[in-house]
């Protein structure tokens, strides 16, 4: 049985349907992420799980038991808030001790478990400090220790890294992964950052307008997006409007208006005339200076319109004959100075027939 | 312009960089702004206070006021000796502090739910509610006290200690509500949610989160109520009986009725010193107890 089950959850705010018929099941020990742009309903779902909000329809089951009518203080789960919500009048140790005091644990046990929790987040030396004396990353860790100290069944994290600067965020990501592995508590994580979701999660539910667009493992989401929205939301991608000409088990022949024929592959039974997009990751596109070295079927002439050198990789904007711009990503993998195709250079781009993913409209 | 030493750049950027000249301007501006209030306080607060200190060591004049002072030998501690020698004064001081403490306590109990209610109302309605709190100030203080005479008279409470407390609470309640409201309004609602999320019941959330975080507001309110009540003479005079004299009445009596200025001055000095000692003690306790709460309020 799944640890947490959401069954046909719907939540309306006046005329707005913030969450529409969402069903999910989360396994014990999972690092599960709700990913989506702001206003997609992910935080509403989190608040309903925590008990601060109640669904208009559907139910939430924890260990198979409905949480309906159970107030937040009686649910065996905790939330790490985006603002951390540390109690400013209590020390770090006082904050972490709070949930244990609420459970009326003996004083000696509280002291021991607070010390353990602070050690877990490497803050043992800050036990006597007040929240306003801590840095953002330290506050974040206190919030985590406070949420984990009495071993909840589930820890809900609402954009917990949102307030940190970029470098600290990457550090905290690694710490979060290690922490979750160490304590073995199920995490339900909410974020709008696809990079964060990919880096942290076992599974990700991509949401839009109150619905789940796709729920899958990070690499599946990236390589096999279910639709145009997911493809576009996760990472950078080229979307080429196409129409099916011929389809078999082994080959899918597509036609892109203004560009020409494209070869792809798709196991689904597709009929000629179907429309959709071919989603093509920039790193799967090869760029050559000569036609001869471009040996693949999917091969088009273009011109470098712009480039962005990022050290490890270079992003190219390549303008094709019909004016469309294709993004390509080339690793600067050769030793020595990176060699660029310069702006204005004529180039050939090509990609393997199995590089693109056909998405039906 | 990276060469800071070049005269051209120094000239063109003089407005942005603190040069000797602009530092001098800043200094002048500071004095220009702070001098008038400083002079005002020196002339109308410090000087009269010093005059009162001086008066407390003088002899009363034959027909009131102060006896002329020929030399420093004319200074005496007579007024203080007289006050300390009579237990009635100690009694009045004690009663005054008791009335002030009771008023403060009742104000806290009445003001807290009100302030909380205002702080939790929708932003639009809050301004209106705050306006209602301060609306009584629009009418004259004495008129409002006379109104209480008409209310308390038929209830057979007029000229009793209860009437004094009622009047004191009525007059000072806004001074408790406003600082409390200002404090409560700033509380981050996420803190209460976090406490609830971590297992705290409504009652626990109030005692462990709301009350401690509102201590600075409670403290300001208590100071704004307690100290004025100590010196208030109109309320006990109009609503209280003959046995309800407070220090304020006593001081007023010395200056206006008995015309014993040294005694009145000595009473004022003792009151001021007691209040200062109390405020110092409270501030010290507050500094120890509020650790961390400044961050929110």
XYZ file of C-alpha atoms in Angstrom:
658
model
C 0.000 0.000 0.000
C 1.175 3.454 -0.834
C 2.088 5.709 2.089
C 0.128 8.682 0.794
C -2.697 8.548 -1.686
C -4.502 11.487 -3.256
C -7.779 10.424 -4.802
C -9.554 12.700 -7.312
C -8.606 15.818 -5.359
C -10.402 18.990 -6.433
C -10.178 22.415 -4.820
C -12.030 25.509 -5.962
C -11.508 29.112 -4.901
C -14.640 30.872 -6.099
C -14.759 30.394 -9.843
C -11.136 29.287 -9.993
C -10.400 25.576 -9.964
C -6.969 25.524 -8.337
C -6.698 21.736 -8.267
C -8.599 19.595 -10.747
C -9.179 15.906 -10.157
C -5.634 15.105 -9.039
C -4.775 11.523 -8.145
C -1.362 10.490 -6.937
C 0.179 7.768 -4.899
C 3.448 8.239 -3.064
C 5.483 5.338 -1.698
C 7.236 5.228 1.656
C 10.809 6.476 1.421
C 10.220 8.347 -1.806
C 11.512 11.813 -2.658
C 8.495 13.027 -4.561
C 8.296 16.426 -6.261
C 5.355 18.513 -7.390
C 6.753 20.703 -10.165
C 5.032 23.497 -12.000
C 4.894 27.214 -12.681
C 3.469 29.455 -9.964
C -0.296 29.205 -9.686
C -0.414 25.626 -10.964
C -1.923 24.320 -7.727
C 1.116 22.578 -6.279
C 1.151 24.594 -3.053
C -2.615 24.114 -2.665
C -2.084 20.346 -2.804
C 0.661 20.620 -0.190
C -1.588 22.665 2.098
C -4.354 20.121 1.744
C -1.981 17.313 2.691
C -0.799 19.349 5.701
C -4.416 20.062 6.667
C -4.396 23.862 6.288
C -6.856 23.531 3.459
C -9.476 20.924 2.665
C -10.395 19.500 -0.740
C -13.856 20.236 -2.152
C -13.888 16.773 -3.668
C -11.767 13.693 -3.310
C -9.792 12.451 -0.349
C -6.317 12.101 1.068
C -5.278 8.781 2.569
C -2.271 8.261 4.786
C -1.466 4.586 5.317
C -4.884 3.880 3.847
C -6.708 6.024 6.415
C -8.539 9.158 5.341
C -7.190 12.442 6.741
C -10.512 14.237 6.290
C -11.387 16.210 9.422
C -7.998 15.645 11.056
C -6.570 19.089 12.011
C -2.962 19.896 11.061
C -1.702 19.498 14.634
C -2.936 15.880 14.701
C -1.443 14.781 11.375
C 1.771 12.778 11.666
C 3.517 14.954 9.096
C 5.375 18.244 9.117
C 5.935 21.108 6.719
C 9.101 23.047 5.989
C 7.844 26.472 4.984
C 9.361 28.615 2.281
C 9.974 31.379 4.811
C 11.225 28.703 7.303
C 8.815 30.132 9.916
C 11.355 29.667 12.700
C 10.098 30.948 16.055
C 12.133 34.142 16.523
C 11.825 34.156 20.314
C 13.241 30.661 20.728
C 16.800 29.481 20.317
C 17.733 26.984 17.644
C 17.498 24.210 20.242
C 14.145 25.610 21.430
C 12.805 25.549 17.891
C 13.909 21.981 17.294
C 12.577 20.894 20.700
C 9.127 22.362 19.989
C 7.526 19.356 18.219
C 8.897 17.016 20.890
C 7.471 19.224 23.643
C 4.121 19.105 21.849
C 4.341 15.292 22.080
C 5.120 15.678 25.801
C 8.322 13.654 25.598
C 10.446 13.440 28.757
C 12.960 16.247 29.170
C 15.975 13.962 28.899
C 14.730 12.413 25.667
C 14.051 15.882 24.186
C 17.576 17.019 25.016
C 19.081 13.936 23.389
C 16.955 14.016 20.249
C 17.463 17.755 19.714
C 21.208 17.194 19.903
C 20.921 14.346 17.387
C 18.802 16.394 14.984
C 21.192 19.346 15.144
C 24.104 17.022 14.497
C 22.265 15.641 11.484
C 22.146 19.118 9.936
C 25.633 20.125 11.172
C 24.404 22.848 13.495
C 25.401 21.503 16.902
C 27.428 24.645 17.615
C 24.415 26.911 16.961
C 22.058 25.322 19.506
C 21.995 28.447 21.696
C 21.743 30.969 18.841
C 18.562 32.793 17.907
C 17.198 32.550 14.365
C 18.061 36.160 13.536
C 21.719 35.360 14.189
C 21.784 32.680 11.482
C 22.445 32.816 7.748
C 19.803 31.746 5.240
C 21.316 28.308 4.775
C 21.549 27.770 8.529
C 17.905 28.794 9.021
C 16.994 26.330 6.309
C 18.796 23.575 8.179
C 17.115 24.458 11.479
C 13.737 24.250 9.735
C 14.694 20.816 8.411
C 15.883 19.615 11.815
C 12.659 20.876 13.403
C 10.589 19.083 10.789
C 12.486 15.818 11.101
C 13.166 15.636 14.838
C 10.101 13.636 15.822
C 10.292 11.354 12.820
C 7.099 12.270 10.944
C 5.634 9.850 8.397
C 5.998 12.544 5.784
C 7.877 15.802 5.391
C 6.325 18.421 3.125
C 8.736 20.993 1.728
C 7.304 24.160 0.170
C 9.961 25.691 -2.085
C 12.430 25.439 0.787
C 15.404 26.499 -1.306
C 13.669 29.427 -2.957
C 15.106 32.057 -0.633
C 18.723 30.936 -0.983
C 21.274 32.291 -3.436
C 22.228 30.122 -6.383
C 25.460 28.640 -5.005
C 23.947 27.820 -1.613
C 20.942 26.290 -3.318
C 23.119 23.776 -5.152
C 24.900 22.930 -1.884
C 21.607 22.471 -0.066
C 20.333 20.216 -2.852
C 23.131 17.739 -2.199
C 22.500 18.011 1.539
C 18.791 17.389 1.086
C 19.428 14.234 -0.939
C 21.900 12.941 1.644
C 19.561 13.865 4.501
C 16.548 12.156 2.972
C 18.585 9.025 2.330
C 19.895 9.059 5.901
C 16.580 9.538 7.722
C 14.524 7.513 5.258
C 11.509 9.780 5.691
C 9.251 10.374 2.698
C 9.678 13.861 1.250
C 7.029 15.671 -0.757
C 8.769 18.605 -2.315
C 7.186 21.562 -4.104
C 9.186 23.666 -6.523
C 8.905 25.673 -9.720
C 12.536 24.944 -10.600
C 12.784 22.060 -13.059
C 16.519 21.855 -12.426
C 15.908 21.388 -8.681
C 13.217 18.793 -9.349
C 15.432 16.796 -11.720
C 18.362 16.890 -9.322
C 16.491 15.853 -6.176
C 13.555 13.625 -6.957
C 12.857 9.960 -7.330
C 9.643 10.885 -9.095
C 8.211 14.178 -10.342
C 4.634 15.208 -11.043
C 4.588 18.074 -13.543
C 1.550 20.267 -12.981
C -0.229 22.915 -15.015
C -3.474 24.741 -14.261
C -4.396 22.392 -11.418
C -3.778 19.188 -13.345
C -0.949 16.692 -13.433
C 0.481 16.671 -16.929
C 2.931 13.837 -16.344
C 4.204 11.890 -13.353
C 7.421 9.990 -13.870
C 11.052 9.532 -12.989
C 13.286 12.501 -13.842
C 15.100 10.880 -16.792
C 11.823 9.623 -18.259
C 10.351 13.114 -18.014
C 13.360 14.524 -19.751
C 13.726 11.975 -22.527
C 10.071 10.941 -22.951
C 7.930 14.005 -22.233
C 4.237 13.204 -22.574
C 3.238 16.440 -24.227
C 4.354 19.802 -25.495
C 4.000 21.499 -22.093
C 6.172 18.995 -20.245
C 8.738 18.981 -23.049
C 8.932 22.754 -22.969
C 8.886 23.080 -19.169
C 11.634 20.574 -18.421
C 14.939 21.763 -19.819
C 15.578 23.446 -23.153
C 14.003 21.903 -26.227
C 13.318 22.553 -29.910
C 9.702 22.064 -30.889
C 9.113 21.564 -34.625
C 5.530 21.415 -35.916
C 5.152 18.273 -38.029
C 2.625 16.096 -39.800
C 2.835 12.283 -40.094
C 3.418 11.081 -43.683
C 4.029 7.398 -43.074
C 4.352 5.318 -39.929
C 5.548 1.807 -39.282
C 7.011 0.007 -36.273
C 10.510 0.900 -37.422
C 10.176 4.251 -39.084
C 8.135 7.368 -38.682
C 8.245 9.765 -41.592
C 7.305 13.308 -40.762
C 6.970 16.456 -42.767
C 7.793 19.841 -41.298
C 6.197 22.636 -43.326
C 8.908 24.859 -44.792
C 11.681 22.509 -43.717
C 11.162 19.148 -45.398
C 11.034 15.524 -44.395
C 12.221 14.271 -41.027
C 12.828 10.702 -39.994
C 11.892 9.608 -36.504
C 10.712 6.541 -34.658
C 7.656 5.896 -32.503
C 6.266 2.621 -31.215
C 2.695 3.892 -31.122
C 0.385 3.178 -34.041
C 0.199 6.533 -35.815
C -1.823 7.373 -38.893
C -0.710 9.555 -41.798
C -2.117 13.051 -41.499
C -1.789 13.246 -37.704
C -0.305 16.498 -36.504
C 2.004 17.184 -33.622
C 5.448 18.448 -32.710
C 8.830 16.873 -32.841
C 10.628 17.634 -29.609
C 14.359 17.695 -29.985
C 16.866 18.331 -27.177
C 19.649 20.782 -28.139
C 22.398 18.429 -26.960
C 21.254 15.736 -29.424
C 21.851 17.971 -32.423
C 25.204 17.801 -34.143
C 26.665 20.825 -35.892
C 29.169 20.497 -38.750
C 30.964 22.958 -40.954
C 30.872 20.658 -44.023
C 28.044 18.791 -45.648
C 30.238 15.688 -46.091
C 30.673 15.087 -42.395
C 26.955 15.406 -41.826
C 26.132 11.804 -42.570
C 22.632 11.475 -41.076
C 19.301 11.560 -42.887
C 17.915 14.403 -40.801
C 20.212 17.024 -42.176
C 19.528 20.703 -42.764
C 21.588 23.702 -43.815
C 21.699 26.763 -41.611
C 23.699 29.728 -40.411
C 24.956 30.532 -36.922
C 22.807 33.348 -35.633
C 24.221 33.632 -32.146
C 26.217 31.769 -29.577
C 26.589 31.729 -25.841
C 29.864 30.401 -24.419
C 29.328 28.928 -20.939
C 32.732 27.327 -20.388
C 31.790 23.683 -20.345
C 29.319 24.009 -23.167
C 28.386 26.463 -25.893
C 24.791 27.241 -26.865
C 24.242 27.921 -30.549
C 21.287 29.587 -32.206
C 21.144 28.261 -35.765
C 18.889 29.864 -38.334
C 17.620 27.432 -40.980
C 16.658 28.218 -44.579
C 13.012 28.870 -43.702
C 13.945 31.342 -40.978
C 13.245 29.104 -37.971
C 15.862 29.066 -35.242
C 17.105 25.799 -33.765
C 19.004 25.617 -30.478
C 21.987 23.313 -30.299
C 24.279 22.586 -27.386
C 27.856 21.514 -27.974
C 30.193 20.345 -25.242
C 33.618 21.943 -25.298
C 35.111 18.522 -24.743
C 38.421 18.899 -26.588
C 41.491 20.001 -24.620
C 42.752 23.503 -25.237
C 40.778 26.536 -26.318
C 37.236 25.909 -27.397
C 36.722 26.088 -31.162
C 33.596 27.922 -32.164
C 31.457 28.151 -35.185
C 31.345 31.933 -35.467
C 28.269 34.043 -35.990
C 27.367 34.055 -39.706
C 29.148 30.739 -40.457
C 27.194 28.401 -42.727
C 26.737 25.047 -40.962
C 24.923 21.756 -41.285
C 22.859 20.388 -38.426
C 21.770 16.783 -38.171
C 20.312 14.378 -35.652
C 19.666 10.650 -35.316
C 16.238 9.404 -36.229
C 15.678 8.312 -32.602
C 16.782 11.671 -31.115
C 13.428 13.431 -31.489
C 10.197 12.599 -29.689
C 6.938 12.931 -31.602
C 4.210 14.523 -29.477
C 0.632 14.360 -30.718
C -1.353 17.576 -30.423
C 36.613 57.606 -14.349
C 38.676 55.225 -12.342
C 41.366 57.643 -11.270
C 39.945 58.966 -8.031
C 42.868 61.333 -7.527
C 42.262 63.284 -10.697
C 40.901 66.739 -9.824
C 38.429 66.645 -12.717
C 36.779 63.505 -11.474
C 36.790 64.724 -7.895
C 34.971 67.844 -9.007
C 32.351 66.134 -11.121
C 31.551 63.573 -8.473
C 31.609 65.829 -5.450
C 27.882 65.309 -4.948
C 28.277 61.545 -4.596
C 31.513 61.251 -2.668
C 31.930 62.452 0.917
C 34.498 65.216 0.597
C 35.520 67.447 3.473
C 33.130 70.065 2.172
C 30.127 67.759 1.927
C 30.911 66.225 5.314
C 30.817 69.748 6.738
C 27.435 70.271 5.072
C 26.109 67.052 6.559
C 27.255 68.192 9.987
C 25.551 71.561 9.561
C 22.350 69.964 8.326
C 22.297 67.659 11.318
C 22.485 70.580 13.716
C 19.985 72.586 11.755
C 17.461 69.789 12.155
C 18.149 68.791 15.748
C 18.841 72.160 17.309
C 15.258 73.545 17.574
C 13.822 70.494 19.339
C 16.902 70.342 21.554
C 16.501 73.986 22.550
C 12.791 73.459 23.120
C 13.414 70.533 25.445
C 16.148 72.386 27.301
C 13.938 75.453 27.864
C 10.605 73.825 28.560
C 11.470 70.460 30.010
C 14.890 70.362 31.567
C 14.808 73.882 33.034
C 11.391 73.488 34.737
C 12.438 70.061 36.007
C 15.544 71.607 37.541
C 13.432 74.393 39.041
C 11.232 71.747 40.671
C 14.314 69.963 42.014
C 15.522 73.264 43.433
C 12.106 74.107 44.890
C 11.973 70.815 46.764
C 14.971 71.932 48.851
C 13.519 75.349 49.685
C 11.217 76.642 52.455
C 7.592 77.534 51.696
C 6.834 81.213 51.483
C 4.696 82.978 54.041
C 1.869 83.456 51.551
C 2.579 80.417 49.393
C 5.229 79.891 46.760
C 8.810 79.850 47.959
C 10.475 81.776 50.751
C 13.213 84.096 49.455
C 16.620 82.424 49.479
C 19.415 84.585 50.944
C 22.231 82.034 50.833
C 22.815 78.292 50.370
C 22.289 77.703 54.102
C 18.643 78.447 53.441
C 18.337 75.114 51.557
C 16.796 72.326 53.598
C 15.583 68.759 53.457
C 12.520 69.769 55.481
C 10.012 68.782 52.760
C 11.511 65.280 52.366
C 11.784 64.837 56.151
C 8.129 65.750 56.491
C 7.029 63.303 53.763
C 9.048 60.384 55.108
C 7.882 61.101 58.649
C 4.195 60.647 57.941
C 2.886 57.192 57.091
C -0.129 58.693 55.272
C 2.101 59.658 52.343
C 3.506 56.146 52.082
C -0.088 54.928 52.058
C -1.030 57.256 49.197
C 2.005 56.193 47.213
C 1.156 52.544 47.771
C -2.483 53.129 46.807
C -1.417 54.996 43.667
C 0.852 52.177 42.564
C -1.908 49.686 43.282
C -4.437 51.663 41.219
C -1.877 52.010 38.394
C -1.111 48.285 38.472
C -4.797 47.336 38.536
C -5.581 49.740 35.693
C -2.700 48.353 33.626
C -3.790 44.775 34.246
C -7.433 45.437 33.372
C -6.341 47.361 30.277
C -4.241 44.376 29.159
C -7.133 41.966 29.636
C -9.562 44.219 27.761
C -7.174 45.451 25.072
C -5.603 42.149 24.041
C -8.672 40.563 22.438
C -9.611 43.897 20.846
C -6.136 44.478 19.426
C -6.056 40.881 18.203
C -9.450 41.287 16.553
C -8.340 44.462 14.762
C -5.069 42.884 13.663
C -6.932 39.892 12.227
C -9.576 41.954 10.391
C -9.311 42.527 6.665
C -6.858 45.346 5.893
C -9.663 47.622 4.684
C -11.613 47.431 7.928
C -8.523 47.766 10.153
C -8.126 51.511 9.598
C -11.751 52.107 10.483
C -11.439 50.078 13.691
C -8.271 51.910 14.706
C -10.093 55.170 14.055
C -12.898 54.035 16.362
C -10.328 53.286 19.070
C -8.924 56.804 18.952
C -12.263 58.510 18.274
C -12.899 59.351 21.982
C -9.889 61.680 21.828
C -11.950 63.884 19.539
C -14.048 65.019 22.490
C -12.808 66.734 25.597
C -11.391 64.550 28.327
C -13.337 66.283 31.118
C -16.601 66.000 29.225
C -16.063 62.269 28.907
C -15.340 61.955 32.656
C -18.516 63.900 33.476
C -20.374 61.444 31.272
C -19.098 58.676 33.540
C -20.497 60.551 36.554
C -23.915 60.265 34.935
C -23.396 56.565 34.238
C -21.906 55.611 37.596
C -24.195 57.766 39.729
C -27.402 55.774 39.183
C -25.380 52.567 39.633
C -24.381 53.743 43.112
C -20.709 53.398 42.192
C -19.799 57.063 42.068
C -17.131 58.242 44.555
C -15.828 54.703 45.140
C -12.477 53.098 44.258
C -14.339 51.124 41.563
C -15.326 54.393 39.886
C -11.697 55.538 39.925
C -10.507 52.302 38.288
C -13.322 52.408 35.726
C -12.407 55.974 34.808
C -8.689 55.211 34.656
C -9.241 52.160 32.436
C -11.593 54.081 30.194
C -9.155 56.936 29.676
C -6.093 54.761 29.108
C -7.464 51.812 27.145
C -6.504 53.222 23.703
C -2.890 53.544 24.875
C -2.857 49.798 25.464
C -4.781 48.829 22.326
C -2.655 50.778 19.860
C 0.834 49.420 20.677
C -0.592 45.923 21.036
C -2.328 46.176 17.691
C 0.812 47.526 16.013
C 2.698 44.538 17.385
C 0.115 41.840 16.641
C -0.431 43.108 13.135
C 3.210 42.392 12.325
C 3.148 38.755 13.453
C 3.927 36.398 10.596
C 0.890 34.110 10.236
C 3.268 31.391 9.030
C 4.592 31.106 12.608
C 1.190 30.050 13.915
C 0.776 27.650 11.016
C 4.205 26.217 11.710
C 3.352 25.749 15.387
C 0.087 24.051 14.465
C 1.852 21.902 11.914
C 4.299 20.808 14.604
C 1.480 19.700 16.896
C 0.464 22.756 18.931
C -3.200 23.209 19.897
C -4.862 26.629 19.595
C -4.235 27.333 23.286
C -0.594 26.278 23.089
C -0.091 28.397 19.985
C -1.422 31.416 21.872
C 0.760 30.883 24.940
C 3.917 29.738 23.208
C 3.901 31.967 20.108
C 1.469 34.905 20.187
C 1.987 35.998 23.800
C 5.809 35.882 23.806
C 5.987 37.679 20.464
C 3.619 40.384 21.686
C 5.661 41.108 24.835
C 7.251 44.247 23.345
C 3.764 45.582 22.519
C 2.468 44.639 25.961
C 5.460 46.353 27.505
C 4.972 49.597 25.562
C 1.282 49.571 26.402
C 1.954 48.926 30.080
C 4.397 51.849 30.233
C 1.954 54.136 28.412
C -0.802 53.247 30.893
C 1.008 52.746 34.192
C 3.003 55.977 34.263
C 0.227 58.427 33.298
C -2.159 56.757 35.761
C 0.330 57.443 38.572
C 0.207 61.156 37.897
C -3.467 61.437 36.940
C -5.464 63.677 39.342
C -8.643 64.558 37.414
C -10.165 61.086 37.440
C -9.896 60.438 41.210
C -10.931 64.013 41.890
C -14.134 63.729 39.832
C -15.037 60.058 40.265
C -13.332 59.078 43.532
C -14.370 59.593 47.137
C -12.427 61.402 49.830
C -10.464 58.231 50.566
C -9.377 57.744 46.958
C -6.679 60.434 46.818
C -3.715 59.508 44.654
C -0.265 61.043 44.344
C -1.460 63.230 41.493
C -4.133 64.781 43.706
C -1.663 65.214 46.497
C 0.806 67.063 44.281
C -1.889 69.220 42.755
C -3.171 70.024 46.261
C 0.264 71.170 47.489
C 0.744 73.526 44.570
C -2.790 74.891 44.133
C -4.577 74.533 47.471
C -2.005 74.397 50.290
C 0.454 76.502 48.296
C 3.302 74.502 49.828
C 5.559 74.406 46.788
C 8.533 72.646 48.421
C 6.311 69.789 49.591
C 4.670 69.497 46.157
C 8.088 69.613 44.490
C 9.457 66.935 46.824
C 6.458 64.710 46.095
C 7.029 65.192 42.359
C 10.707 64.312 42.694
C 9.995 61.154 44.677
C 7.350 60.094 42.169
C 9.679 60.756 39.252
C 12.517 58.790 40.853
C 10.228 55.846 41.618
C 8.893 55.807 38.061
C 12.415 56.021 36.627
C 13.558 53.163 38.848
C 10.572 51.101 37.821
C 11.029 51.870 34.113
C 14.727 50.997 34.379
C 13.897 47.723 36.061
C 11.251 46.917 33.461
C 13.577 47.782 30.582
C 16.259 45.560 32.061
C 13.798 42.687 32.475
C 12.506 43.307 28.960
C 15.987 43.154 27.454
C 16.526 39.779 29.094
C 13.100 38.431 28.243
C 12.629 39.685 24.686
C 15.712 38.108 23.157
C 14.777 37.436 19.560
C 11.394 39.128 19.538
C 12.827 42.414 18.238
C 13.264 40.645 14.942
C 9.502 40.584 14.460
C 8.295 43.737 16.098
